[in-house]
Amino acid sequence: MRFLSITALLIILLSVPILAGQQTREAAERELAEIQKMIEEYDLDWEAGLTSRLLDYTPEERRQATGLVLPENWREIWAKHLPEKPMEITRDLPAAFDWLDSNKVTGIRSQGSCGSCWIFASVAALEATFWIYRQEVHDLSEQQILSCVSQGWGCEGGWMEEAYEHFRDYGSILEPCMPYEADDGVPCTEDECEVIANITGWVSIPNDVEQIKAAVMEAPVVVAFDVYSDFDGYWGGCYSHLGGGEPEAGHAVLIVGWDDDICNGGAWHVKNSWGDMWGENGYFWMKYESNCNFGDAAARLEVNHVKILDETRLPDAGICNEYEYQMTVEGGNPPYEWSLAIAGIPEGLELEPSGLIHGQALYPSSNYFSLQVKDSSEPPAQWTKFFAMYVIDDSPCQYCGDVEFDNAINVLDVVFIINYAYKGGTAPDPPEFADVNSDTNINILDIVYLINYIYKSGPEPECP
């Protein structure tokens, strides 16, 4: 009887349609057909497909799991972080720009069935900003905010400033210390973890294409927008909504770039938090004119950082002349400490902790090396940058005592000084190169000094 009961149960289970999450494939296909019909009707610039969002969740679950809930006075709160003066765009913005091209954006994550997009967008911004300005790559914990800021309600939605405040006042910890569980009932254990990253503040950005572009050039920007049901099926192209109806919910995402030359008017490139089986490997393009209020509540995070200002190619050094160059840095808390991260500085030159490169190169060469600067913060902000320096052959060189100007100090220089001082010979050029004992006179004392140097290991010539 026990065997028969199990067999009967298996038959019953196999006769039930297999579900992907809570959504049947048939239901997902019906939704997809409706979306594709709308895209064709309005001749939109995007494609729909059977995304993980359609397959894994019912429409109701998707509404609950989007997650952005702006407070009624959000504009008032957000406006407090606007710059005192409107941003002046003083440089020409490129037609296209993307932080992905310079590999400064961390991987795609999934918020799952929890309405925590506001956390994921905020954490993604912090990770990218730290990568850009601190050159530190971290996988930071979303669960920390879910448990320690919004315990008991975070999966029902929140907004980004709650996360920003915690980043500023407490700091952010690593993902392995509080791994994501998509559950706002998980206890807060951040005090058991090391704080890895924090922010000094954030800057609100008006919902204006040029203003947001200028901000994105500094670091990826968190924005809010209205989500319609068709967005769940986004597969590629430049999304916009023209099908009417009411938005399902609000959503928070991260702008990482833009392209003015695509999709008849340009679009933003955006990182989402719905996993890499949705959209274009987890990203999407959003038209500037999307009818979704895209760009509301925009903000860019600010972190304590230092940045090396010098050009990648440093001034050339010569083998005949003393070299002196002071490295420059901005940001952070001085004093700064410089060090050689990857060797390759020309032989004969030294890097002081103050950032001064000095000395005399020994021979012509092409040199490639990396310098690092740290500020006095705890932990320190640091910046590393690669440089090139070329040592050129600017010989023949002339040194103190080399009055013959043959790149050597020997008996010929002694004879030259004797002829000049006592036989009316040619004057040294420059004259001070014959004053090897630096007493402002050229006489027998200089001749003796030079002989001692050449033949008796005496002190080096020291001209005025």
Short mmCIF file of C-alpha atoms in Angstrom, two decimals:
data_model
loop_
_atom_site.label_atom_id
_atom_site.label_comp_id
_atom_site.label_asym_id
_atom_site.label_seq_id
_atom_site.Cartn_x
_atom_site.Cartn_y
_atom_site.Cartn_z
CA MET A 1 0.00 0.00 0.00
CA ARG A 2 2.87 2.39 0.82
CA PHE A 3 4.43 1.81 -2.64
CA LEU A 4 1.08 2.35 -4.35
CA SER A 5 0.48 5.60 -2.46
CA ILE A 6 3.86 7.01 -3.50
CA THR A 7 3.29 5.96 -7.10
CA ALA A 8 -0.12 7.60 -7.17
CA LEU A 9 1.36 10.78 -5.72
CA LEU A 10 4.06 10.87 -8.41
CA ILE A 11 1.42 10.44 -11.13
CA ILE A 12 -0.56 13.34 -9.72
CA LEU A 13 2.52 15.56 -9.47
CA LEU A 14 3.62 14.77 -13.01
CA SER A 15 0.15 15.62 -14.34
CA VAL A 16 0.43 19.17 -12.92
CA PRO A 17 2.03 21.77 -15.24
CA ILE A 18 5.63 22.50 -14.20
CA LEU A 19 5.92 25.95 -12.72
CA ALA A 20 8.85 28.33 -13.06
CA GLY A 21 8.58 29.97 -9.67
CA GLN A 22 4.90 30.91 -9.29
CA GLN A 23 4.25 31.63 -12.98
CA THR A 24 3.33 28.99 -15.56
CA ARG A 25 5.13 29.13 -18.88
CA GLU A 26 1.78 29.41 -20.65
CA ALA A 27 0.87 32.50 -18.62
CA ALA A 28 4.29 34.02 -19.31
CA GLU A 29 3.89 33.38 -23.05
CA ARG A 30 0.48 35.07 -23.04
CA GLU A 31 1.97 38.13 -21.35
CA LEU A 32 4.83 38.15 -23.83
CA ALA A 33 2.42 38.04 -26.77
CA GLU A 34 0.56 41.07 -25.44
CA ILE A 35 3.82 42.99 -24.97
CA GLN A 36 5.04 42.15 -28.45
CA LYS A 37 1.71 43.24 -29.91
CA MET A 38 2.04 46.61 -28.17
CA ILE A 39 5.64 47.03 -29.37
CA GLU A 40 4.55 46.41 -32.95
CA GLU A 41 1.50 48.67 -32.66
CA TYR A 42 3.54 51.64 -31.44
CA ASP A 43 6.66 50.82 -33.48
CA LEU A 44 8.86 50.94 -30.38
CA ASP A 45 12.66 50.57 -30.34
CA TRP A 46 12.88 47.54 -28.09
CA GLU A 47 12.28 43.79 -28.05
CA ALA A 48 10.53 41.54 -25.55
CA GLY A 49 11.28 37.94 -24.62
CA LEU A 50 10.62 35.25 -22.04
CA THR A 51 12.73 36.85 -19.34
CA SER A 52 13.35 35.42 -15.89
CA ARG A 53 11.07 38.16 -14.62
CA LEU A 54 8.11 36.84 -16.65
CA LEU A 55 8.88 33.19 -16.01
CA ASP A 56 9.62 33.29 -12.29
CA TYR A 57 6.95 35.62 -10.89
CA THR A 58 3.28 36.34 -11.32
CA PRO A 59 2.25 39.93 -12.09
CA GLU A 60 1.24 40.42 -8.46
CA GLU A 61 4.58 39.09 -7.20
CA ARG A 62 6.39 41.40 -9.58
CA ARG A 63 4.47 44.42 -8.31
CA GLN A 64 5.36 43.53 -4.73
CA ALA A 65 9.01 42.89 -5.54
CA THR A 66 9.84 46.08 -7.42
CA GLY A 67 10.31 48.03 -4.25
CA LEU A 68 10.78 51.78 -4.60
CA VAL A 69 8.49 53.69 -2.24
CA LEU A 70 9.16 57.43 -2.24
CA PRO A 71 7.85 59.32 0.81
CA GLU A 72 5.29 62.02 0.16
CA ASN A 73 7.85 64.75 0.92
CA TRP A 74 10.68 63.11 -1.03
CA ARG A 75 11.23 66.18 -3.21
CA GLU A 76 11.75 68.32 -0.13
CA ILE A 77 14.24 65.84 1.37
CA TRP A 78 16.01 65.30 -1.96
CA ALA A 79 16.31 69.07 -2.60
CA LYS A 80 18.39 69.49 0.57
CA HIS A 81 21.26 67.77 -1.25
CA LEU A 82 21.14 69.87 -4.39
CA PRO A 83 24.30 71.94 -4.98
CA GLU A 84 24.09 75.50 -3.65
CA LYS A 85 24.63 76.73 -7.20
CA PRO A 86 23.23 74.95 -10.27
CA MET A 87 25.87 72.80 -11.92
CA GLU A 88 27.60 74.64 -14.75
CA ILE A 89 28.50 72.29 -17.57
CA THR A 90 31.86 73.74 -18.53
CA ARG A 91 33.05 70.99 -20.87
CA ASP A 92 31.68 69.40 -24.00
CA LEU A 93 30.00 66.13 -23.12
CA PRO A 94 30.77 63.20 -25.42
CA ALA A 95 28.05 61.68 -27.58
CA ALA A 96 28.59 58.38 -25.77
CA PHE A 97 30.11 57.40 -22.45
CA ASP A 98 29.99 54.21 -20.39
CA TRP A 99 31.68 53.20 -17.14
CA LEU A 100 31.50 49.59 -18.34
CA ASP A 101 34.09 50.47 -20.98
CA SER A 102 36.62 51.20 -18.23
CA ASN A 103 35.49 48.22 -16.14
CA LYS A 104 34.38 50.26 -13.14
CA VAL A 105 31.00 48.59 -12.48
CA THR A 106 30.56 45.47 -10.35
CA GLY A 107 28.58 42.44 -11.50
CA ILE A 108 24.84 42.07 -11.92
CA ARG A 109 22.94 40.95 -8.82
CA SER A 110 19.38 39.78 -8.23
CA GLN A 111 17.06 41.15 -5.57
CA GLY A 112 14.85 38.10 -5.93
CA SER A 113 11.29 38.30 -4.65
CA CYS A 114 12.11 41.07 -2.15
CA GLY A 115 11.26 44.70 -2.95
CA SER A 116 14.81 45.84 -2.27
CA CYS A 117 15.71 47.59 -5.53
CA TRP A 118 16.36 50.78 -3.54
CA ILE A 119 19.09 48.92 -1.64
CA PHE A 120 20.61 47.24 -4.69
CA ALA A 121 20.85 50.49 -6.63
CA SER A 122 22.45 52.23 -3.65
CA VAL A 123 24.98 49.45 -3.03
CA ALA A 124 25.80 49.26 -6.75
CA ALA A 125 26.50 53.01 -6.71
CA LEU A 126 28.78 52.70 -3.67
CA GLU A 127 30.71 49.80 -5.22
CA ALA A 128 31.23 51.68 -8.49
CA THR A 129 32.14 54.96 -6.80
CA PHE A 130 34.71 53.24 -4.58
CA TRP A 131 36.15 51.46 -7.61
CA ILE A 132 36.49 54.76 -9.48
CA TYR A 133 37.77 57.00 -6.69
CA ARG A 134 39.47 54.59 -4.32
CA GLN A 135 40.51 51.93 -6.85
CA GLU A 136 39.10 49.33 -4.49
CA VAL A 137 36.81 46.57 -5.77
CA HIS A 138 34.32 45.26 -3.20
CA ASP A 139 31.26 43.03 -3.13
CA LEU A 140 29.23 44.88 -0.51
CA SER A 141 26.29 43.57 1.48
CA GLU A 142 22.71 44.43 0.52
CA GLN A 143 21.40 42.34 3.42
CA GLN A 144 23.10 44.74 5.84
CA ILE A 145 20.74 47.53 4.81
CA LEU A 146 17.77 45.18 4.63
CA SER A 147 18.36 43.90 8.17
CA CYS A 148 19.93 46.87 9.92
CA VAL A 149 17.99 49.77 8.39
CA SER A 150 14.68 48.27 7.28
CA GLN A 151 14.20 45.16 9.40
CA GLY A 152 10.64 43.94 9.16
CA TRP A 153 9.61 46.16 6.24
CA GLY A 154 12.45 46.54 3.72
CA CYS A 155 11.11 43.92 1.29
CA GLU A 156 7.92 45.95 1.00
CA GLY A 157 9.93 48.86 -0.37
CA GLY A 158 11.92 51.89 0.70
CA TRP A 159 14.00 54.61 -0.85
CA MET A 160 17.66 55.26 -1.41
CA GLU A 161 18.33 58.01 1.14
CA GLU A 162 17.77 55.51 3.93
CA ALA A 163 20.68 53.49 2.55
CA TYR A 164 22.81 56.58 1.91
CA GLU A 165 22.45 57.70 5.52
CA HIS A 166 23.66 54.32 6.78
CA PHE A 167 26.62 54.37 4.38
CA ARG A 168 27.56 57.79 5.79
CA ASP A 169 26.88 57.24 9.47
CA TYR A 170 27.92 53.60 9.88
CA GLY A 171 29.52 52.31 6.70
CA SER A 172 29.16 49.28 4.45
CA ILE A 173 30.37 45.73 5.04
CA LEU A 174 31.28 42.86 2.74
CA GLU A 175 28.70 40.48 1.26
CA PRO A 176 30.15 37.29 2.84
CA CYS A 177 29.73 38.77 6.32
CA MET A 178 25.99 39.31 5.79
CA PRO A 179 25.03 37.40 2.63
CA TYR A 180 21.82 38.33 0.84
CA GLU A 181 18.78 36.26 1.82
CA ALA A 182 15.96 38.42 0.36
CA ASP A 183 14.40 38.45 3.83
CA ASP A 184 13.94 41.54 5.99
CA GLY A 185 13.48 39.36 9.07
CA VAL A 186 17.13 38.30 9.18
CA PRO A 187 18.80 39.72 12.33
CA CYS A 188 21.29 42.55 11.97
CA THR A 189 24.84 41.37 12.64
CA GLU A 190 26.80 44.26 11.13
CA ASP A 191 28.64 44.87 14.42
CA GLU A 192 30.38 41.54 13.90
CA CYS A 193 31.75 42.69 10.52
CA GLU A 194 34.50 45.05 9.42
CA VAL A 195 33.39 48.33 7.84
CA ILE A 196 34.91 48.42 4.37
CA ALA A 197 33.41 51.48 2.68
CA ASN A 198 31.55 54.64 3.57
CA ILE A 199 30.55 57.92 2.00
CA THR A 200 30.98 61.55 2.95
CA GLY A 201 27.62 62.52 1.45
CA TRP A 202 25.59 62.56 -1.73
CA VAL A 203 24.60 65.14 -4.34
CA SER A 204 21.10 65.38 -5.78
CA ILE A 205 20.84 65.93 -9.52
CA PRO A 206 17.95 67.63 -11.36
CA ASN A 207 16.06 65.43 -13.81
CA ASP A 208 17.68 66.99 -16.85
CA VAL A 209 19.54 64.99 -19.50
CA GLU A 210 22.59 67.25 -19.62
CA GLN A 211 22.79 67.58 -15.84
CA ILE A 212 22.59 63.82 -15.35
CA LYS A 213 25.20 63.23 -18.07
CA ALA A 214 27.62 65.60 -16.36
CA ALA A 215 27.06 63.75 -13.07
CA VAL A 216 27.51 60.32 -14.66
CA MET A 217 30.89 61.51 -15.96
CA GLU A 218 31.89 61.73 -12.28
CA ALA A 219 30.37 58.39 -11.18
CA PRO A 220 27.29 56.22 -11.92
CA VAL A 221 24.05 57.85 -10.80
CA VAL A 222 21.11 56.29 -8.94
CA VAL A 223 17.68 57.20 -10.36
CA ALA A 224 14.05 56.30 -9.86
CA PHE A 225 11.33 55.71 -12.46
CA ASP A 226 7.85 54.30 -12.97
CA VAL A 227 7.66 50.65 -14.00
CA TYR A 228 4.91 49.42 -16.33
CA SER A 229 4.11 45.73 -16.74
CA ASP A 230 5.65 45.54 -20.22
CA PHE A 231 9.09 46.35 -18.77
CA ASP A 232 9.19 42.89 -17.17
CA GLY A 233 9.55 41.41 -20.66
CA TYR A 234 12.37 43.69 -21.81
CA TRP A 235 14.91 41.70 -23.85
CA GLY A 236 16.92 44.40 -25.63
CA GLY A 237 16.85 47.72 -27.46
CA CYS A 238 15.86 51.12 -26.05
CA TYR A 239 12.85 50.91 -23.77
CA SER A 240 10.03 53.44 -23.70
CA HIS A 241 6.37 53.10 -22.80
CA LEU A 242 3.56 54.29 -25.03
CA GLY A 243 0.82 51.82 -24.21
CA GLY A 244 -1.05 53.88 -21.62
CA GLY A 245 -2.23 52.48 -18.34
CA GLU A 246 -0.99 53.06 -14.83
CA PRO A 247 2.51 52.15 -13.68
CA GLU A 248 2.80 49.03 -11.56
CA ALA A 249 5.32 50.43 -9.11
CA GLY A 250 8.44 52.50 -8.66
CA HIS A 251 11.90 51.17 -9.28
CA ALA A 252 15.49 52.27 -8.50
CA VAL A 253 18.41 51.56 -10.82
CA LEU A 254 21.93 52.80 -11.66
CA ILE A 255 22.82 54.80 -14.79
CA VAL A 256 26.29 53.78 -15.97
CA GLY A 257 26.42 55.56 -19.33
CA TRP A 258 24.61 56.90 -22.38
CA ASP A 259 24.62 57.02 -26.17
CA ASP A 260 23.13 59.94 -28.07
CA ASP A 261 23.26 58.16 -31.42
CA ILE A 262 21.02 55.17 -30.82
CA CYS A 263 17.27 54.64 -31.02
CA ASN A 264 16.23 57.92 -32.63
CA GLY A 265 17.21 60.36 -29.91
CA GLY A 266 19.57 58.62 -27.53
CA ALA A 267 19.29 56.49 -24.43
CA TRP A 268 20.71 55.80 -20.99
CA HIS A 269 22.63 52.58 -20.27
CA VAL A 270 21.38 51.24 -16.96
CA LYS A 271 22.28 48.51 -14.48
CA ASN A 272 19.29 46.65 -13.05
CA SER A 273 18.97 44.24 -10.12
CA TRP A 274 16.89 41.48 -11.69
CA GLY A 275 19.71 39.06 -12.47
CA ASP A 276 21.58 38.48 -15.72
CA MET A 277 18.78 36.43 -17.31
CA TRP A 278 16.75 39.58 -17.76
CA GLY A 279 17.36 42.26 -20.39
CA GLU A 280 20.81 42.58 -21.97
CA ASN A 281 22.72 40.47 -19.44
CA GLY A 282 21.07 42.38 -16.61
CA TYR A 283 21.37 45.85 -18.21
CA PHE A 284 18.91 47.88 -20.26
CA TRP A 285 18.76 50.98 -22.43
CA MET A 286 16.18 53.60 -21.54
CA LYS A 287 15.28 56.31 -24.06
CA TYR A 288 15.74 59.87 -22.88
CA GLU A 289 12.04 60.37 -23.66
CA SER A 290 10.60 57.25 -22.06
CA ASN A 291 7.30 58.42 -20.52
CA CYS A 292 8.39 56.77 -17.27
CA ASN A 293 9.59 59.76 -15.22
CA PHE A 294 13.04 58.23 -15.59
CA GLY A 295 15.61 60.28 -13.68
CA ASP A 296 13.55 61.24 -10.62
CA ALA A 297 15.35 61.35 -7.25
CA ALA A 298 18.72 61.21 -9.02
CA ALA A 299 21.81 61.28 -6.82
CA ARG A 300 25.56 60.67 -6.99
CA LEU A 301 27.50 59.41 -3.96
CA GLU A 302 30.65 61.13 -2.72
CA VAL A 303 33.54 59.32 -1.03
CA ASN A 304 36.74 60.47 0.60
CA HIS A 305 39.38 60.00 -2.07
CA VAL A 306 42.67 61.12 -3.45
CA LYS A 307 43.52 61.46 -7.12
CA ILE A 308 46.87 61.81 -8.87
CA LEU A 309 46.67 64.78 -11.22
CA ASP A 310 49.84 64.30 -13.26
CA GLU A 311 49.76 63.25 -16.91
CA THR A 312 50.64 59.64 -17.68
CA ARG A 313 53.85 60.69 -19.45
CA LEU A 314 56.11 62.50 -17.01
CA PRO A 315 58.68 65.07 -18.22
CA ASP A 316 61.74 63.53 -19.87
CA ALA A 317 64.99 63.20 -17.95
CA GLY A 318 68.45 63.70 -19.44
CA ILE A 319 71.68 61.94 -18.56
CA CYS A 320 73.53 65.26 -18.21
CA ASN A 321 71.22 67.20 -15.93
CA GLU A 322 69.78 66.89 -12.48
CA TYR A 323 66.11 65.86 -12.64
CA GLU A 324 63.48 67.22 -10.27
CA TYR A 325 59.72 66.79 -10.56
CA GLN A 326 57.04 67.10 -7.87
CA MET A 327 54.02 64.79 -8.18
CA THR A 328 50.62 66.37 -7.50
CA VAL A 329 47.46 65.06 -5.85
CA GLU A 330 44.02 66.33 -4.85
CA GLY A 331 41.39 65.26 -2.35
CA GLY A 332 41.66 63.25 0.84
CA ASN A 333 43.38 64.39 4.01
CA PRO A 334 47.00 65.57 3.75
CA PRO A 335 49.81 64.93 4.37
CA TYR A 336 50.23 62.35 1.61
CA GLU A 337 52.72 59.52 1.33
CA TRP A 338 54.03 58.40 -2.08
CA SER A 339 55.57 55.03 -2.89
CA LEU A 340 56.62 52.98 -5.88
CA ALA A 341 53.92 50.36 -6.51
CA ILE A 342 55.55 48.73 -9.53
CA ALA A 343 59.28 49.22 -10.07
CA GLY A 344 60.70 50.78 -13.21
CA ILE A 345 61.79 54.29 -12.27
CA PRO A 346 65.01 55.24 -14.15
CA GLU A 347 68.27 54.27 -12.47
CA GLY A 348 69.79 57.23 -10.74
CA LEU A 349 66.43 58.75 -9.80
CA GLU A 350 64.68 58.51 -6.42
CA LEU A 351 61.08 58.95 -5.28
CA GLU A 352 60.75 60.70 -1.93
CA PRO A 353 57.68 60.03 0.31
CA SER A 354 56.70 63.64 -0.44
CA GLY A 355 56.26 62.76 -4.12
CA LEU A 356 59.45 64.46 -5.32
CA ILE A 357 61.29 62.56 -8.05
CA HIS A 358 64.91 63.69 -8.26
CA GLY A 359 68.43 62.64 -9.13
CA GLN A 360 70.43 62.17 -12.32
CA ALA A 361 69.58 59.39 -14.74
CA LEU A 362 72.50 57.18 -15.67
CA TYR A 363 71.74 56.23 -19.27
CA PRO A 364 69.10 56.65 -22.00
CA SER A 365 66.09 54.39 -21.44
CA SER A 366 62.30 53.99 -21.69
CA ASN A 367 60.76 53.45 -18.29
CA TYR A 368 57.29 52.33 -17.15
CA PHE A 369 56.29 52.21 -13.52
CA SER A 370 53.38 52.69 -11.14
CA LEU A 371 53.18 55.17 -8.28
CA GLN A 372 50.79 55.04 -5.32
CA VAL A 373 49.74 57.86 -3.03
CA LYS A 374 47.95 57.49 0.32
CA ASP A 375 46.38 60.16 2.46
CA SER A 376 46.26 60.39 6.26
CA SER A 377 42.73 58.98 6.70
CA GLU A 378 42.15 55.79 8.68
CA PRO A 379 41.85 53.61 6.67
CA PRO A 380 43.79 55.67 4.11
CA ALA A 381 42.38 56.71 0.76
CA GLN A 382 44.79 55.71 -1.97
CA TRP A 383 45.29 56.08 -5.70
CA THR A 384 47.60 54.17 -8.04
CA LYS A 385 48.55 55.24 -11.55
CA PHE A 386 50.90 54.03 -14.27
CA PHE A 387 53.47 56.38 -15.75
CA ALA A 388 56.01 56.54 -18.54
CA MET A 389 59.29 58.45 -18.38
CA TYR A 390 61.96 58.61 -21.05
CA VAL A 391 65.61 59.32 -20.38
CA ILE A 392 67.14 61.05 -23.38
CA ASP A 393 70.76 61.26 -24.41
CA ASP A 394 71.53 64.96 -24.12
CA SER A 395 75.29 64.43 -24.16
CA PRO A 396 77.99 65.56 -24.42
CA CYS A 397 77.60 66.35 -20.76
CA GLN A 398 79.75 68.79 -18.83
CA TYR A 399 80.38 68.47 -15.13
CA CYS A 400 82.23 70.51 -12.53
CA GLY A 401 85.93 70.03 -13.36
CA ASP A 402 85.24 68.86 -16.93
CA VAL A 403 86.67 72.03 -18.48
CA GLU A 404 87.72 70.11 -21.60
CA PHE A 405 84.01 69.33 -22.11
CA ASP A 406 84.68 65.70 -23.10
CA ASN A 407 82.34 64.03 -20.58
CA ALA A 408 85.28 62.96 -18.40
CA ILE A 409 87.51 64.41 -15.66
CA ASN A 410 91.22 63.56 -16.22
CA VAL A 411 94.71 65.01 -16.70
CA LEU A 412 93.53 66.98 -19.74
CA ASP A 413 91.38 69.09 -17.45
CA VAL A 414 94.36 69.70 -15.14
CA VAL A 415 96.47 70.89 -18.10
CA PHE A 416 93.55 73.09 -19.30
CA ILE A 417 93.33 74.88 -15.93
CA ILE A 418 97.16 75.32 -15.77
CA ASN A 419 97.17 76.85 -19.26
CA TYR A 420 94.30 79.18 -18.38
CA ALA A 421 95.54 80.23 -14.93
CA TYR A 422 99.26 80.63 -15.74
CA LYS A 423 99.86 80.65 -19.50
CA GLY A 424 97.05 82.86 -20.86
CA GLY A 425 95.19 79.90 -22.35
CA THR A 426 91.53 79.68 -23.31
CA ALA A 427 89.05 80.47 -20.53
CA PRO A 428 86.81 77.63 -19.32
CA ASP A 429 83.17 77.83 -20.46
CA PRO A 430 81.57 78.29 -18.07
CA PRO A 431 84.42 79.64 -15.90
CA GLU A 432 83.00 78.30 -12.62
CA PHE A 433 83.58 74.71 -13.84
CA ALA A 434 87.30 75.30 -13.22
CA ASP A 435 86.73 76.50 -9.64
CA VAL A 436 86.60 72.95 -8.34
CA ASN A 437 87.17 73.86 -4.68
CA SER A 438 84.43 76.50 -4.87
CA ASP A 439 86.44 79.38 -3.37
CA THR A 440 85.58 81.81 -6.23
CA ASN A 441 89.21 81.77 -7.48
CA ILE A 442 90.87 79.68 -10.19
CA ASN A 443 94.47 78.97 -9.14
CA ILE A 444 96.96 76.34 -7.96
CA LEU A 445 94.55 75.19 -5.25
CA ASP A 446 92.07 74.05 -7.90
CA ILE A 447 94.85 72.21 -9.77
CA VAL A 448 95.91 70.37 -6.59
CA TYR A 449 92.25 69.63 -5.71
CA LEU A 450 91.66 68.09 -9.15
CA ILE A 451 94.87 66.01 -9.04
CA ASN A 452 93.86 64.67 -5.62
CA TYR A 453 90.42 63.74 -6.96
CA ILE A 454 91.76 62.01 -10.07
CA TYR A 455 94.75 60.17 -8.61
CA LYS A 456 94.33 60.04 -4.84
CA SER A 457 90.56 59.43 -4.41
CA GLY A 458 90.05 62.92 -3.02
CA PRO A 459 86.66 64.63 -2.69
CA GLU A 460 84.58 65.27 -5.82
CA PRO A 461 84.81 68.71 -7.44
CA GLU A 462 82.30 71.19 -6.07
CA CYS A 463 81.84 74.22 -8.27
CA PRO A 464 79.97 77.37 -7.19
#
